[in-house]
Amino acid sequence: EPEVTQTPSHQVTQMGQEVILRCVPISNHLYFYWYRQILGQKVEFLVSFYNNEISEKSEIFDDQFSVERPDGSNFTLKIRSTKLEDSAMYFCASSATGATDTQYFGPGTRLTVL
Amino acid sequence: GNSVTQMEGPVTLSEEAFLTINCTYTATGYPSLFWYVQYPGEGLQLLLKATKADDKGSNKGFEATYRKETTSFHLEKGSVQVSDSAVYFCALIQNPGANSKLTFGKGITLSVRP
């Protein structure tokens, strides 16, 4: 069964460093998402992406964040200068047709900012 | 804005016990409602969904009915198994429109003991 994959599973970085979280969505899907979950809190929407541009972004997704689909398979989330409060589990998701179609999630990347 | 409220956890049950996990929502319009499950070390998986009032979603013995009058989508299972131990998230997508971001509840951890 096709699945969304994410790398790395755990990333440790120093405050102020740049990190890139990588995701490989399901191959025929067109809509891509990033969510995050700070320990003990809700899963929060960050950004949605379709047709090579951002469809919607949350208040969390400020200028420090960017997303890219650099080729036909990868979908990346870059945090330009990490802060302690960026420590969280980051989930990538994809869906075939958007709207209320099922979103398939990856296993997540745990980001720890020291 | 939209929000999802889940009962506080964790929940510990004995095998074959009856399960109810409460979920209520606040949203404008007519949201679509979802239950996602996260098994240890894995990503979020769609468990079931309902897209309009009085719809019942069901999967793997779990059921939830979309109750517009009480703005609820409670998850139930008649007889839980040890393998149901996981974190359960209630979520919604705002309808109508192209906005397809999921709004999640906090999640609840279910532990089933033999």
XYZ file of C-alpha atoms in Angstrom:
228
model
C 0.000 0.000 0.000
C 1.400 3.433 -0.912
C 2.511 5.526 2.023
C 3.939 8.914 2.861
C 7.515 8.790 4.061
C 9.479 11.379 6.024
C 13.154 11.849 6.760
C 14.842 12.127 9.137
C 12.809 10.543 11.912
C 14.605 12.692 14.478
C 16.540 15.909 13.914
C 18.511 17.693 16.608
C 19.758 21.193 15.876
C 21.119 24.261 17.568
C 19.002 27.391 17.904
C 19.489 29.677 14.920
C 20.403 26.880 12.530
C 18.499 26.056 9.364
C 16.767 22.706 9.043
C 15.079 20.994 6.117
C 12.498 18.319 6.757
C 11.812 16.011 3.862
C 8.695 14.205 2.781
C 7.830 11.931 -0.108
C 4.055 12.098 -0.668
C 2.044 9.349 -2.333
C 2.969 9.455 -5.992
C -0.346 10.367 -7.643
C -1.430 12.866 -4.994
C -1.715 16.550 -5.827
C -2.279 18.237 -2.449
C 0.391 18.427 0.207
C 0.356 19.589 3.816
C 2.558 20.157 6.818
C 1.274 19.935 10.381
C 3.087 20.034 13.661
C 2.458 18.866 17.205
C 4.250 20.406 20.129
C 4.536 17.885 22.949
C 1.292 17.674 24.874
C -0.581 19.984 22.507
C -2.863 19.685 19.517
C -1.808 18.799 15.992
C -1.750 22.188 14.225
C -2.003 22.998 10.536
C 0.981 24.844 9.083
C 0.556 25.022 5.331
C -1.119 23.473 2.318
C 0.415 23.314 -1.154
C -1.079 22.674 -4.566
C 0.043 23.227 -8.126
C 3.452 24.419 -6.967
C 2.198 27.146 -4.721
C 0.929 27.653 -1.195
C -2.867 27.341 -0.960
C -3.172 28.392 2.651
C -0.904 28.988 5.613
C -1.528 29.435 9.299
C -0.321 32.214 11.583
C 2.462 29.892 12.730
C 3.889 29.763 9.196
C 5.824 33.010 9.280
C 8.771 34.187 7.188
C 11.057 31.680 8.887
C 9.200 28.847 7.181
C 9.131 27.876 3.531
C 7.996 24.888 1.514
C 9.158 23.566 -1.793
C 8.543 20.736 -4.175
C 11.992 20.610 -5.736
C 11.276 17.655 -7.996
C 8.426 15.331 -8.845
C 8.617 13.347 -5.635
C 9.873 15.378 -2.665
C 8.087 17.997 -0.578
C 10.227 19.898 1.891
C 9.711 22.186 4.862
C 12.546 24.572 5.638
C 12.920 26.479 8.874
C 15.436 29.214 8.248
C 16.553 30.061 11.773
C 15.211 27.651 14.349
C 13.924 28.744 17.729
C 13.460 26.686 20.879
C 9.700 26.836 20.412
C 10.023 25.127 17.012
C 10.719 21.861 18.838
C 7.847 19.604 17.836
C 6.782 16.603 15.788
C 6.285 17.648 12.163
C 3.883 15.640 10.034
C 3.643 15.689 6.268
C 0.386 14.656 4.586
C -0.928 14.305 1.064
C -4.293 13.806 -0.581
C -5.394 13.016 -4.082
C -8.048 15.662 -4.649
C -8.026 18.080 -1.718
C -11.344 19.297 -0.239
C -12.563 16.586 2.189
C -10.561 13.807 0.580
C -8.597 11.630 2.980
C -5.240 13.027 3.976
C -2.535 10.392 4.352
C 0.087 11.168 6.961
C 3.733 10.280 7.266
C 5.248 8.986 10.520
C 6.611 12.416 11.413
C 9.959 14.026 12.102
C 10.752 14.910 15.687
C 12.645 18.205 15.689
C 14.569 19.116 18.817
C 16.056 22.613 19.006
C 18.716 23.094 21.681
C -12.821 29.909 14.443
C -13.154 26.175 14.177
C -12.265 23.981 17.119
C -12.484 20.380 18.270
C -12.699 19.331 21.895
C -11.930 15.828 23.077
C -12.426 14.333 26.491
C -9.411 14.297 28.746
C -7.288 11.196 28.868
C -5.586 8.845 29.122
C -8.111 6.024 29.066
C -7.265 2.533 30.283
C -9.635 -0.351 29.623
C -9.611 -4.098 29.938
C -9.860 -6.187 26.798
C -13.458 -6.634 25.545
C -14.664 -3.525 27.389
C -16.913 -0.974 25.696
C -15.222 2.191 24.488
C -16.597 5.692 24.134
C -14.363 8.660 23.333
C -16.205 11.970 23.300
C -15.659 14.632 20.657
C -17.497 17.909 20.155
C -16.828 20.610 17.620
C -17.387 24.257 16.849
C -17.534 25.277 13.213
C -19.468 27.436 10.813
C -21.312 25.775 7.998
C -21.308 22.006 7.724
C -17.916 20.499 8.474
C -16.772 17.022 7.560
C -15.694 15.036 10.614
C -12.897 12.530 11.035
C -11.301 10.183 13.506
C -7.588 9.540 13.047
C -5.564 6.956 14.986
C -1.842 6.927 15.674
C -0.248 3.614 16.626
C 3.113 3.730 18.396
C 5.886 4.823 16.057
C 3.562 5.441 13.113
C 1.851 8.365 11.422
C -1.781 9.347 11.757
C -4.144 7.030 9.898
C -7.721 7.766 8.974
C -9.997 5.526 11.029
C -13.379 6.769 9.801
C -15.179 9.845 8.569
C -18.627 11.353 8.051
C -19.424 14.208 5.732
C -22.994 15.171 6.626
C -25.419 15.159 9.518
C -26.655 11.731 10.687
C -23.984 9.928 8.670
C -22.309 7.065 10.508
C -18.677 6.316 9.803
C -17.422 2.842 10.637
C -14.217 0.854 10.348
C -12.532 -2.015 12.238
C -15.465 -2.244 14.664
C -15.335 1.470 15.486
C -18.312 3.725 14.815
C -19.106 7.411 15.082
C -22.290 9.274 14.154
C -22.339 12.895 12.991
C -24.776 14.633 15.362
C -25.427 18.160 14.184
C -27.901 18.939 16.972
C -25.293 18.261 19.648
C -22.253 19.116 17.465
C -20.705 15.806 18.408
C -18.906 12.880 16.780
C -18.291 10.408 19.591
C -16.209 7.319 18.828
C -17.469 3.944 20.056
C -16.412 0.322 19.939
C -18.283 -2.537 21.502
C -15.305 -4.686 22.465
C -11.781 -3.297 22.475
C -8.644 -5.343 21.877
C -5.084 -4.890 23.049
C -4.200 -3.960 19.462
C -6.489 -0.900 19.707
C -4.012 0.736 22.077
C -3.127 4.002 20.336
C -3.733 7.739 20.318
C -7.081 8.814 18.837
C -7.642 12.225 17.271
C -10.948 13.798 16.335
C -10.737 16.358 13.506
C -12.807 18.425 11.106
C -12.525 20.080 7.718
C -14.576 23.193 7.162
C -17.184 22.977 4.434
C -17.949 24.308 1.906
C -14.989 25.649 -0.006
C -11.563 24.600 -1.109
C -10.074 25.012 2.357
C -9.000 21.500 3.208
C -6.970 21.946 6.356
C -7.712 19.590 9.221
C -8.462 21.072 12.621
C -7.583 18.525 15.308
C -8.550 17.863 18.859
C -5.826 17.240 21.414
C -5.916 13.473 21.053
C -6.496 10.862 23.689
C -4.323 7.884 24.558
C -6.114 4.565 24.880
C -4.413 1.665 26.634
C -6.088 -1.742 26.577
C -4.810 -4.321 29.006
C -5.207 -8.095 28.503
